[in-house]
Coordinates of C-alpha atoms in Angstrom, one line a residue:
Chain A
M819 CA 18.2 43.1 44.3
S820 CA 15.3 41.8 46.3
N821 CA 13.1 44.5 44.7
Y822 CA 13.4 42.7 41.3
L823 CA 12.3 39.4 42.7
P824 CA 8.6 38.4 42.9
S825 CA 7.2 39.0 46.4
R826 CA 6.5 36.1 48.7
P827 CA 2.6 36.4 48.4
C828 CA 3.0 36.4 44.6
L829 CA 5.0 33.2 44.6
L830 CA 2.6 31.7 47.1
S831 CA -0.3 32.6 44.8
I832 CA 1.4 30.9 41.9
H833 CA 2.2 27.9 44.0
I834 CA -1.5 27.5 45.1
S835 CA -2.9 28.2 41.6
L836 CA -0.7 25.6 39.9
G837 CA -1.7 22.9 42.4
N838 CA -0.2 19.4 41.9
R839 CA 3.1 19.8 39.9
K840 CA 2.8 16.5 38.2
L841 CA -0.7 17.2 37.1
F842 CA 0.2 20.7 35.9
A843 CA 3.1 19.3 33.9
S844 CA 0.8 16.8 32.3
Q845 CA -1.6 19.6 31.4
V846 CA 1.2 21.7 29.8
L847 CA 2.4 18.7 27.8
T848 CA -1.1 17.9 26.6
V849 CA -1.8 21.4 25.3
S850 CA 1.8 21.8 24.0
F851 CA 1.5 18.8 21.8
L852 CA -1.6 20.2 20.1
V853 CA 0.0 23.7 19.8
A854 CA 3.1 22.0 18.3
L855 CA 0.8 20.3 15.8
V856 CA -0.7 23.6 14.7
S857 CA 2.6 25.5 14.8
A858 CA 4.2 22.9 12.5
A859 CA 1.3 23.3 10.0
M860 CA 1.6 27.1 10.3
S861 CA 5.3 27.0 9.6
F862 CA 4.7 24.8 6.5
R863 CA 2.1 27.4 5.4
S864 CA 4.6 30.2 5.9
M865 CA 7.1 28.3 3.9
L866 CA 4.7 27.9 1.0
N867 CA 4.0 31.6 1.2
L868 CA 7.7 32.2 0.7
A869 CA 7.6 30.8 -2.8
R870 CA 7.9 33.7 -5.2
P871 CA 5.5 33.5 -8.2
E872 CA 8.1 35.1 -10.4
Y873 CA 10.3 32.0 -10.1
F874 CA 7.6 30.1 -11.9
G875 CA 7.4 32.2 -15.0
G876 CA 4.0 31.7 -16.8
W877 CA 2.9 29.3 -14.0
G878 CA 3.2 32.1 -11.3
A879 CA -0.5 32.9 -11.1
F880 CA -1.4 29.2 -11.1
I881 CA 1.1 28.5 -8.2
K882 CA -0.2 31.6 -6.3
A883 CA -3.8 30.3 -6.5
F884 CA -2.7 26.8 -5.6
L885 CA -0.8 28.0 -2.5
E886 CA -3.7 30.1 -1.4
E887 CA -5.9 27.1 -1.5
T888 CA -3.4 25.0 0.5
S889 CA -3.0 27.8 3.0
S890 CA -6.8 28.0 3.4
L891 CA -7.0 24.2 4.0
V892 CA -4.4 24.4 6.8
K893 CA -6.3 27.3 8.3
V894 CA -9.6 25.4 8.4
W895 CA -7.9 22.3 9.7
S896 CA -6.2 24.3 12.5
W897 CA -9.7 25.3 13.7
V898 CA -10.6 21.6 14.1
I899 CA -7.5 21.1 16.2
W900 CA -8.5 24.1 18.2
V901 CA -11.7 22.3 19.2
L902 CA -9.7 19.2 20.2
T903 CA -7.3 21.4 22.3
L904 CA -10.4 23.0 24.0
T905 CA -11.7 19.6 25.0
A906 CA -8.2 18.5 26.1
V907 CA -7.9 21.6 28.3
Y908 CA -11.5 21.0 29.6
V909 CA -10.6 17.5 30.9
A910 CA -7.2 18.5 32.2
N911 CA -8.8 21.4 34.1
L912 CA -11.5 19.2 35.6
R913 CA -8.8 17.0 37.1
A914 CA -6.8 20.0 38.3
A915 CA -9.9 21.7 39.8
K916 CA -10.6 18.5 41.7
S917 CA -7.1 18.3 43.0
T918 CA -6.9 21.9 44.2
N919 CA -10.5 21.9 45.5
E920 CA -9.5 21.1 49.1
V921 CA -6.8 23.9 49.3
L922 CA -9.2 26.5 47.8
T923 CA -12.0 25.5 50.1
T924 CA -9.6 26.0 53.1
L925 CA -8.7 29.4 51.7
R926 CA -12.4 30.3 51.5
V927 CA -12.9 29.2 55.1
L928 CA -9.9 31.3 56.1
G929 CA -11.5 34.4 54.6
A930 CA -10.5 34.5 50.9
L931 CA -13.2 36.0 48.6
K932 CA -14.8 34.2 45.7
K933 CA -13.0 36.6 43.3
D934 CA -9.6 35.7 44.9
V935 CA -10.3 32.0 44.1
I936 CA -11.4 32.9 40.5
S937 CA -8.2 35.1 40.2
L938 CA -6.1 32.1 41.2
T939 CA -7.7 29.9 38.6
L940 CA -7.3 32.6 35.9
L941 CA -3.6 33.0 36.9
K942 CA -3.2 29.3 36.4
L943 CA -4.9 29.4 32.9
I944 CA -2.6 32.3 31.9
I945 CA 0.5 30.4 33.0
L946 CA -0.7 27.2 31.4
G947 CA -1.5 28.9 28.1
T948 CA 1.8 30.8 28.0
L949 CA 4.0 27.8 28.9
S950 CA 2.1 25.6 26.4
W951 CA 2.5 28.2 23.7
L952 CA 6.3 28.6 24.4
L953 CA 6.9 24.8 24.5
G954 CA 4.4 24.1 21.7
W955 CA 5.7 26.3 19.0
S956 CA 9.3 25.4 19.8
I957 CA 8.6 21.7 19.5
G958 CA 6.4 22.2 16.4
L959 CA 8.9 24.4 14.6
A960 CA 11.9 22.2 15.4
S961 CA 9.9 19.0 14.3
A962 CA 8.7 20.8 11.1
Q963 CA 12.3 21.8 10.2
I964 CA 13.7 18.3 10.9
I965 CA 10.9 16.5 9.0
F966 CA 11.0 18.9 6.0
R967 CA 14.8 18.8 5.8
L968 CA 14.7 14.9 5.6
T969 CA 11.8 15.0 3.2
A970 CA 13.5 17.5 1.0
Y971 CA 16.6 15.3 0.9
A972 CA 14.6 12.2 0.1
L973 CA 12.3 13.6 -2.5
K974 CA 14.6 16.3 -3.8
G975 CA 12.0 18.9 -2.9
P976 CA 12.3 22.7 -3.0
Y977 CA 14.9 24.0 -0.6
A978 CA 13.1 26.2 1.9
I979 CA 12.9 26.2 5.6
P980 CA 9.6 26.2 7.6
L981 CA 9.5 29.4 9.7
L982 CA 7.2 31.3 12.0
D983 CA 7.3 35.1 11.9
L984 CA 6.1 37.4 14.6
A985 CA 2.6 37.6 13.3
D986 CA 2.4 33.8 13.3
L987 CA 3.6 33.6 16.9
I988 CA 1.0 36.2 18.0
R989 CA -1.7 34.3 16.1
L990 CA -0.6 31.1 17.8
L991 CA -0.6 32.8 21.2
V992 CA -4.2 34.0 20.7
W993 CA -5.1 30.6 19.4
T994 CA -3.6 28.9 22.5
L995 CA -5.0 31.3 25.1
S996 CA -8.5 31.3 23.6
A997 CA -8.6 27.4 23.6
V998 CA -7.2 27.3 27.2
F999 CA -9.7 29.8 28.5
A1000 CA -12.6 28.3 26.6
G1001 CA -11.7 24.9 27.9
G1002 CA -11.2 26.2 31.4
I1003 CA -14.5 28.1 31.8
W1004 CA -16.6 25.1 32.9
P1005 CA -14.2 23.8 35.5
L1006 CA -13.9 27.4 36.7
L1007 CA -17.7 27.7 37.1
W1008 CA -17.8 24.3 38.8
R1009 CA -15.2 25.5 41.3
S1010 CA -16.8 28.8 41.9
K1011 CA -20.1 27.0 42.8
A1012 CA -18.2 24.8 45.3
Chain B
M951 CA -23.2 -8.6 40.7
N952 CA -24.9 -5.8 38.8
I953 CA -21.8 -3.7 38.3
P954 CA -23.2 -1.1 35.8
K955 CA -25.7 0.1 38.5
L956 CA -22.8 0.9 40.8
L957 CA -21.1 3.2 38.3
R958 CA -21.5 6.9 38.2
W959 CA -22.0 7.2 34.4
R960 CA -21.8 11.0 34.6
S961 CA -18.0 10.7 35.3
F962 CA -17.6 9.3 31.8
T963 CA -18.8 12.5 30.1
P964 CA -15.4 14.2 29.9
L965 CA -13.8 11.1 28.4
I966 CA -16.6 10.7 25.9
I967 CA -16.3 14.4 24.8
V968 CA -12.6 14.0 24.3
L969 CA -13.0 10.7 22.4
I970 CA -15.7 12.3 20.1
A971 CA -13.4 15.3 19.5
C972 CA -10.4 13.1 18.8
S973 CA -12.4 10.9 16.5
A974 CA -13.9 13.9 14.7
A975 CA -10.4 15.4 14.2
C976 CA -9.1 12.1 12.9
S977 CA -11.9 11.6 10.4
F978 CA -11.8 15.3 9.3
T979 CA -8.1 14.9 8.7
F980 CA -8.7 11.6 6.9
F981 CA -11.3 13.3 4.6
L982 CA -8.9 16.2 3.9
T983 CA -6.1 13.8 3.0
S984 CA -8.1 11.4 0.9
A985 CA -10.0 14.2 -0.9
S986 CA -6.8 16.1 -1.6
L987 CA -5.1 13.1 -3.1
E988 CA -8.2 12.2 -5.1
V989 CA -8.4 15.6 -6.6
V990 CA -4.9 15.3 -7.9
E991 CA -5.1 11.7 -9.0
V992 CA -8.7 10.9 -9.8
P993 CA -8.3 11.8 -13.5
L994 CA -6.4 8.5 -13.7
R995 CA -9.1 6.3 -12.3
D996 CA -12.3 4.9 -13.6
P997 CA -14.8 2.9 -11.5
R998 CA -15.7 0.7 -14.5
G999 CA -12.1 -0.1 -15.3
E1000 CA -12.6 0.8 -19.0
L1001 CA -10.7 4.1 -18.9
I1002 CA -6.9 4.6 -19.5
V1003 CA -5.3 8.0 -19.0
L1004 CA -2.1 8.7 -20.7
F1005 CA 0.1 11.7 -19.6
S1006 CA 3.7 12.6 -19.7
S1007 CA 6.0 10.1 -17.9
S1008 CA 8.2 12.8 -16.6
S1009 CA 5.2 14.5 -14.9
K1010 CA 4.2 13.5 -11.4
V1011 CA 0.6 14.8 -11.7
P1012 CA -1.5 14.6 -14.9
Q1013 CA -2.3 18.3 -14.8
T1014 CA 1.2 19.6 -15.6
G1015 CA 2.8 17.5 -18.4
T1016 CA 2.4 17.6 -22.2
I1017 CA 2.3 14.8 -24.8
S1018 CA 2.0 14.6 -28.5
L1019 CA -1.4 14.8 -30.1
N1020 CA -0.1 12.3 -32.8
L1021 CA -0.3 9.6 -30.1
A1022 CA -4.1 9.9 -30.2
E1023 CA -4.2 9.0 -33.9
K1024 CA -2.0 5.9 -33.3
L1025 CA -4.3 4.8 -30.4
R1026 CA -7.4 4.9 -32.5
S1027 CA -6.0 2.0 -34.5
V1028 CA -5.3 -0.2 -31.5
K1029 CA -7.6 -3.2 -31.2
G1030 CA -10.2 -2.9 -28.3
V1031 CA -10.1 0.9 -28.2
K1032 CA -13.6 2.4 -28.3
A1033 CA -12.8 6.1 -28.1
V1034 CA -9.8 8.4 -27.7
S1035 CA -10.2 11.9 -26.2
P1036 CA -7.2 14.2 -26.3
E1037 CA -7.6 16.9 -23.7
V1038 CA -5.8 20.0 -22.5
L1039 CA -6.1 21.3 -18.9
A1040 CA -5.5 25.0 -18.8
P1041 CA -5.6 26.9 -15.5
V1042 CA -7.8 30.0 -15.8
E1043 CA -9.5 32.6 -13.7
V1044 CA -13.3 33.1 -14.1
E1045 CA -15.0 35.9 -12.2
G1046 CA -12.0 36.0 -9.8
R1047 CA -12.1 32.3 -9.0
P1048 CA -9.3 29.9 -10.3
A1049 CA -10.5 26.9 -12.2
F1050 CA -9.4 24.4 -14.9
L1051 CA -10.6 24.9 -18.4
R1052 CA -10.6 21.5 -20.2
G1053 CA -10.1 21.7 -23.9
I1054 CA -11.8 18.8 -25.7
Y1055 CA -13.0 17.4 -29.0
P1056 CA -16.7 17.3 -28.1
F1057 CA -17.7 14.1 -30.0
E1058 CA -14.9 11.9 -28.5
F1059 CA -15.3 13.5 -25.1
A1060 CA -19.0 12.7 -25.1
V1061 CA -18.2 9.0 -25.8
I1062 CA -15.6 8.9 -23.0
E1063 CA -17.9 10.6 -20.5
D1064 CA -21.0 8.7 -21.6
M1065 CA -22.9 12.0 -22.0
R1066 CA -24.7 13.9 -24.8
I1067 CA -23.3 17.3 -25.8
D1068 CA -25.4 19.5 -28.1
L1069 CA -23.4 22.5 -29.4
P1070 CA -25.6 25.1 -31.2
G1071 CA -22.8 26.0 -33.7
E1072 CA -21.4 28.7 -31.5
K1073 CA -17.7 29.4 -32.0
D1074 CA -16.8 30.7 -28.5
W1075 CA -18.7 28.2 -26.4
V1076 CA -18.1 26.9 -22.9
L1077 CA -19.8 24.3 -20.7
V1078 CA -19.7 25.0 -17.0
G1079 CA -19.6 22.4 -14.2
S1080 CA -22.6 22.3 -11.9
K1081 CA -20.7 23.2 -8.7
L1082 CA -18.7 26.0 -10.4
G1083 CA -21.8 27.3 -12.1
K1084 CA -23.7 27.4 -8.7
M1085 CA -20.8 29.2 -7.0
L1086 CA -20.6 31.8 -9.8
G1087 CA -24.3 32.1 -10.3
V1088 CA -24.0 31.3 -14.0
R1089 CA -26.9 30.2 -16.2
E1090 CA -27.1 29.0 -19.8
G1091 CA -26.8 31.9 -22.2
D1092 CA -24.6 34.0 -19.9
V1093 CA -21.3 35.3 -21.2
L1094 CA -18.2 34.6 -19.0
Q1095 CA -15.0 36.6 -18.9
I1096 CA -12.2 34.0 -18.7
K1097 CA -8.6 35.0 -18.0
G1098 CA -5.7 32.6 -18.7
L1099 CA -3.3 32.1 -15.8
I1100 CA -0.4 30.9 -17.9
V1101 CA -1.1 33.1 -20.9
N1102 CA -2.1 36.6 -20.0
K1103 CA -5.2 36.8 -22.1
T1104 CA -8.9 37.5 -21.4
I1105 CA -11.6 36.0 -23.6
S1106 CA -15.4 36.1 -23.6
L1107 CA -17.2 32.8 -23.9
K1108 CA -20.9 32.0 -24.1
V1109 CA -22.3 29.4 -21.7
V1110 CA -24.1 26.8 -23.8
G1111 CA -24.8 24.3 -21.1
I1112 CA -24.3 23.2 -17.5
I1113 CA -22.6 19.8 -16.8
E1114 CA -24.8 18.1 -14.2
G1115 CA -23.8 15.5 -11.7
P1116 CA -20.8 15.0 -9.3
G1117 CA -17.2 14.3 -10.3
L1118 CA -14.3 16.4 -11.3
L1119 CA -16.1 18.0 -14.2
S1120 CA -18.5 19.7 -11.9
D1121 CA -15.8 22.2 -10.9
E1122 CA -14.4 22.7 -14.4
L1123 CA -15.0 24.6 -17.6
V1124 CA -15.1 22.7 -20.8
A1125 CA -14.3 24.3 -24.1
S1126 CA -12.8 23.5 -27.5
L1127 CA -9.3 21.9 -27.7
A1128 CA -7.9 24.8 -29.7
L1129 CA -8.9 27.2 -27.0
G1130 CA -7.5 25.0 -24.3
Q1131 CA -4.2 24.8 -26.2
E1132 CA -4.2 28.6 -26.6
L1133 CA -4.7 29.3 -22.9
R1134 CA -2.2 26.6 -21.8
A1135 CA 0.4 28.0 -24.3
L1136 CA 0.7 24.8 -26.2
S1137 CA 1.3 24.2 -29.9
K1138 CA -1.4 22.6 -32.1
D1139 CA 0.2 19.2 -31.8
Q1140 CA 0.4 19.0 -28.0
V1141 CA -2.1 18.1 -25.3
T1142 CA -2.0 17.6 -21.5
L1143 CA -3.4 14.1 -21.4
I1144 CA -5.2 11.5 -23.6
R1145 CA -8.1 9.5 -22.2
V1146 CA -8.9 6.2 -23.8
R1147 CA -12.1 4.1 -23.4
V1148 CA -11.4 0.5 -24.0
D1149 CA -13.2 -2.8 -24.3
P1150 CA -11.7 -4.7 -21.3
I1151 CA -12.1 -8.1 -23.2
A1152 CA -10.7 -7.2 -26.6
F1153 CA -8.0 -4.7 -25.4
K1154 CA -4.5 -6.0 -24.7
P1155 CA -2.2 -3.7 -22.6
E1156 CA 0.8 -5.0 -24.5
D1157 CA -0.4 -3.2 -27.6
L1158 CA -0.4 0.0 -25.7
E1159 CA 3.2 -0.5 -24.4
E1160 CA 4.5 -0.8 -28.0
L1161 CA 3.1 2.7 -28.7
V1162 CA 3.9 4.4 -25.4
P1163 CA 7.6 4.0 -24.3
T1164 CA 7.9 3.5 -20.5
S1165 CA 10.2 5.8 -18.7
S1166 CA 12.9 4.6 -16.2
S1167 CA 13.5 8.1 -14.9
R1168 CA 10.9 7.8 -12.2
Q1169 CA 12.3 7.0 -8.8
S1170 CA 10.4 4.4 -6.8
L1171 CA 9.4 5.1 -3.2
L1172 CA 11.8 2.4 -2.1
E1173 CA 14.7 4.1 -4.0
K1174 CA 13.8 7.4 -2.3
F1175 CA 14.0 5.8 1.1
A1176 CA 17.2 4.1 0.2
T1177 CA 18.6 7.6 -0.6
L1178 CA 17.5 8.7 2.8
L1179 CA 19.0 5.8 4.7
H1180 CA 22.4 5.9 3.0
P1181 CA 23.8 9.4 3.7
A1182 CA 26.7 8.9 1.2
S1183 CA 24.2 9.1 -1.7
V1184 CA 22.3 12.1 -0.2
K1185 CA 22.7 15.2 -2.3
A1186 CA 21.6 18.7 -1.1
S1187 CA 18.4 19.9 -2.6
Q1188 CA 18.7 22.6 -5.2
P1189 CA 17.5 26.2 -4.6
L1190 CA 14.3 27.0 -6.4
S1191 CA 15.9 29.5 -8.8
Y1192 CA 18.5 26.9 -10.2
I1193 CA 15.9 24.5 -11.4
S1194 CA 15.2 25.0 -15.1
S1195 CA 11.8 23.4 -15.8
T1196 CA 8.9 25.4 -14.4
E1197 CA 6.5 22.4 -14.7
S1198 CA 8.8 20.3 -12.4
L1199 CA 8.7 23.1 -9.8
V1200 CA 4.9 23.0 -9.9
E1201 CA 5.0 19.2 -9.4
K1202 CA 7.3 19.6 -6.4
E1203 CA 5.0 22.2 -4.8
V1204 CA 2.1 19.8 -5.3
G1205 CA 4.1 16.9 -4.0
T1206 CA 5.2 18.8 -0.9
S1207 CA 1.6 19.7 -0.1
K1208 CA 0.5 16.0 -0.5
I1209 CA 3.2 14.9 2.0
L1210 CA 2.2 17.6 4.4
I1211 CA -1.5 16.5 4.3
W1212 CA -0.7 12.8 4.6
S1213 CA 1.5 13.2 7.7
L1214 CA -1.3 15.1 9.5
V1215 CA -3.5 11.9 10.2
L1216 CA -0.7 10.2 12.2
V1217 CA 0.3 13.4 14.0
V1218 CA -3.3 14.1 15.0
V1219 CA -3.6 10.7 16.6
F1220 CA -0.3 11.1 18.4
S1221 CA -1.0 14.6 19.6
S1222 CA -4.4 13.8 21.0
S1223 CA -3.1 10.7 22.9
L1224 CA -2.3 12.8 26.0
A1225 CA -5.8 14.3 26.1
V1226 CA -7.3 10.8 26.0
Y1227 CA -4.9 9.7 28.7
N1228 CA -6.1 12.5 30.9
G1229 CA -9.7 11.5 30.3
V1230 CA -9.1 7.9 31.2
E1231 CA -7.2 8.9 34.3
W1232 CA -10.1 11.2 35.3
V1233 CA -12.6 8.3 35.0
L1234 CA -10.4 5.9 37.0
E1235 CA -10.1 8.5 39.7
E1236 CA -13.9 8.9 39.8
M1237 CA -14.3 5.1 39.9
R1238 CA -11.7 4.5 42.6
V1239 CA -14.2 4.1 45.4
T1240 CA -16.6 1.9 43.4
L1241 CA -13.7 -0.3 42.2
S1242 CA -12.4 -0.7 45.7
L1243 CA -15.9 -1.7 46.9
L1244 CA -16.2 -4.3 44.1
R1245 CA -12.8 -5.7 45.1
A1246 CA -13.9 -6.0 48.7
L1247 CA -17.0 -7.8 47.5
G1248 CA -14.9 -10.5 45.8
L1249 CA -13.9 -9.2 42.3
T1250 CA -10.4 -10.4 41.5
Q1251 CA -7.7 -8.1 40.1
V1252 CA -7.8 -9.9 36.8
Q1253 CA -11.6 -9.8 36.6
M1254 CA -11.5 -6.1 37.3
K1255 CA -8.9 -5.4 34.6
I1256 CA -10.8 -7.4 32.0
W1257 CA -14.1 -5.7 32.9
L1258 CA -12.4 -2.3 32.7
L1259 CA -10.9 -3.1 29.3
L1260 CA -14.2 -4.2 27.9
L1261 CA -16.0 -1.1 29.3
F1262 CA -13.5 1.3 27.9
A1263 CA -13.3 -0.5 24.6
L1264 CA -17.1 -0.3 24.3
I1265 CA -17.1 3.4 25.1
S1266 CA -14.3 4.2 22.7
V1267 CA -15.8 2.1 19.9
L1268 CA -19.2 3.8 20.3
S1269 CA -17.6 7.3 20.4
G1270 CA -15.9 6.5 17.1
P1271 CA -19.1 6.7 14.9
A1272 CA -20.3 9.8 16.7
G1273 CA -17.0 11.6 16.0
Y1274 CA -16.9 10.3 12.5
L1275 CA -20.4 11.7 11.9
T1276 CA -19.3 15.1 13.4
G1277 CA -16.2 15.2 11.2
Y1278 CA -18.3 14.2 8.1
L1279 CA -21.0 16.8 8.7
L1280 CA -18.4 19.6 9.4
F1281 CA -16.4 18.7 6.3
K1282 CA -19.6 18.6 4.1
F1283 CA -20.7 22.0 5.6
L1284 CA -17.4 23.6 4.8
S1285 CA -17.1 21.9 1.4
D1286 CA -20.6 23.1 0.3
R1287 CA -19.6 26.6 1.1
G1288 CA -16.5 26.4 -1.1
M1289 CA -14.1 26.6 1.8
L1290 CA -12.3 23.4 1.0
R1291 CA -10.6 23.5 -2.4
L1292 CA -7.5 22.1 -3.9
M1293 CA -6.2 22.1 -7.5
F1294 CA -9.2 24.3 -8.2
H1295 CA -11.7 21.5 -7.3
T1296 CA -14.0 21.3 -4.3
L1297 CA -13.0 18.6 -1.9
A1298 CA -15.8 16.2 -1.1
P1299 CA -15.8 13.7 1.9
S1300 CA -15.3 10.1 0.9
T1301 CA -18.3 7.9 1.8
G1302 CA -16.3 4.8 2.2
I1303 CA -15.9 2.9 5.5
D1304 CA -12.1 3.6 5.7
A1305 CA -12.5 6.9 7.6
L1306 CA -14.9 5.4 10.1
I1307 CA -12.6 2.4 10.7
T1308 CA -9.5 4.6 11.0
S1309 CA -11.1 7.0 13.5
M1310 CA -12.6 4.1 15.5
V1311 CA -9.4 2.1 15.6
A1312 CA -7.3 5.1 16.4
V1313 CA -9.5 6.3 19.2
A1314 CA -10.0 2.8 20.7
S1315 CA -6.3 1.9 20.6
I1316 CA -5.3 5.2 22.3
T1317 CA -7.9 4.6 25.0
L1318 CA -6.9 1.0 25.7
V1319 CA -3.2 1.9 25.8
S1320 CA -4.0 4.8 28.2
L1321 CA -6.0 2.4 30.3
T1322 CA -3.2 -0.2 30.4
V1323 CA -0.6 2.4 31.4
N1324 CA -3.0 3.9 34.0
L1325 CA -3.8 0.4 35.5
R1326 CA -0.1 -0.3 36.1
S1327 CA 0.1 2.6 38.6
Y1328 CA -3.5 2.1 39.8
Q1329 CA -3.8 1.9 43.6
E1330 CA -7.0 1.1 45.4
V1331 CA -8.4 3.2 48.2

């Protein structure tokens, strides 16, 4: 049984890389909210894509062109939110880098290499990105479904459910990790100089 | 005490970056929202207040309904009416790009638009909007292949002119009313909308109400919310395939997209609040030693809080215009490259002060709330 559990050094590495728990939780929440925002928009986009042009008879081509335009708008807008996420991660990582600076300096004094310190920071970014992705798309999708269901009842809109397929989830993961890593580069460099 | 000299202004950089990004995201979303709504609803507005647009009362957007052409004849006899232009909006595809073809009576349309149209007697003519013409690389004298999106038919039309200037027409094609009716699959006595130019002094709206019966079928926003608040009256929405009118489906799709875009502004503000909170917390941490020093030198708790509130308010208010400008330039850049389009029209950023105020107020309020929350748990060194 013990073979299947992470080793003690591995758990210790995770423990050190995450740093202050409260601060890390605040980082995850910050990024998750922004990921939720984009995932909700993506699920709406997927829902619009579900509309079959054949339902619309002669208007099919018009609806198809209109949905393509809406989809393109959501895509462009999600890039703006990507930049916002990047800056949010940048600030959150600056704070985190400062809080773990003492521990990492001690490790360096005790003989840890620079690449070990960088690995710990990268490990943290991976955990941050993955957790934010998981939490973000769950919150985003659930909110989108609740909001759309209520809106559909109120406005008697088309009956369809916002969804995220596997391709959307992968796209969202790439989106999250790229923003988290891009935002984390500067604090990482700042730390490696220290 | 010269407090600003004691501060490490560099520690404000992360907060300023977040505030500018937040403000840029807010203003970009605002531009997207307002431009999208404008594109759908602008045919109904006129800055001079002399234009009335009539379209089907059962239609939520002017682009989808149909009304009788006979109404135009009746309107011409109403006192105070200067010109009446019946028009048809037909969705078409030109060189692979979707656009609206506006079918018109050239003489009346010219009066309504206050422009001069010279047609050289061509039968199959078309006028091209300046933005659309630029995107397609079309010049006067070229022949365009235009494919109807509702009627599966392709026709060749000769470009007899380019419509210059901004506005909705710059993204449209303008041709004869008969052609518009053909491409929109309408009979000869039907049009999409009628635009009426009136003399604001002589014209009486009551005269129009006698000609145009008002519909009571439209549900007000209040009624819609009442339906939402009282579950007993809530009915399940119908599946797409059970709804008979295709035009109403189109309107619902457009309506859903409008709601989606509107909700984005609020959600952006809410979602970026934690990022701003982190930025404020970072600055307070960096200022901790300085603030403790100031307290030791005699600054009271209340004075310190007021001073911090003023400082953060100033920074957030100044970051607002920088973010607004970033959002505006980004929007304009993407818009000029044809990447922001809705209802076959290019979205243009509004130049009003609304977006600036929205982004400034949103960013300043999040910052001040974050500061207030942070100050509650603030402990001096």
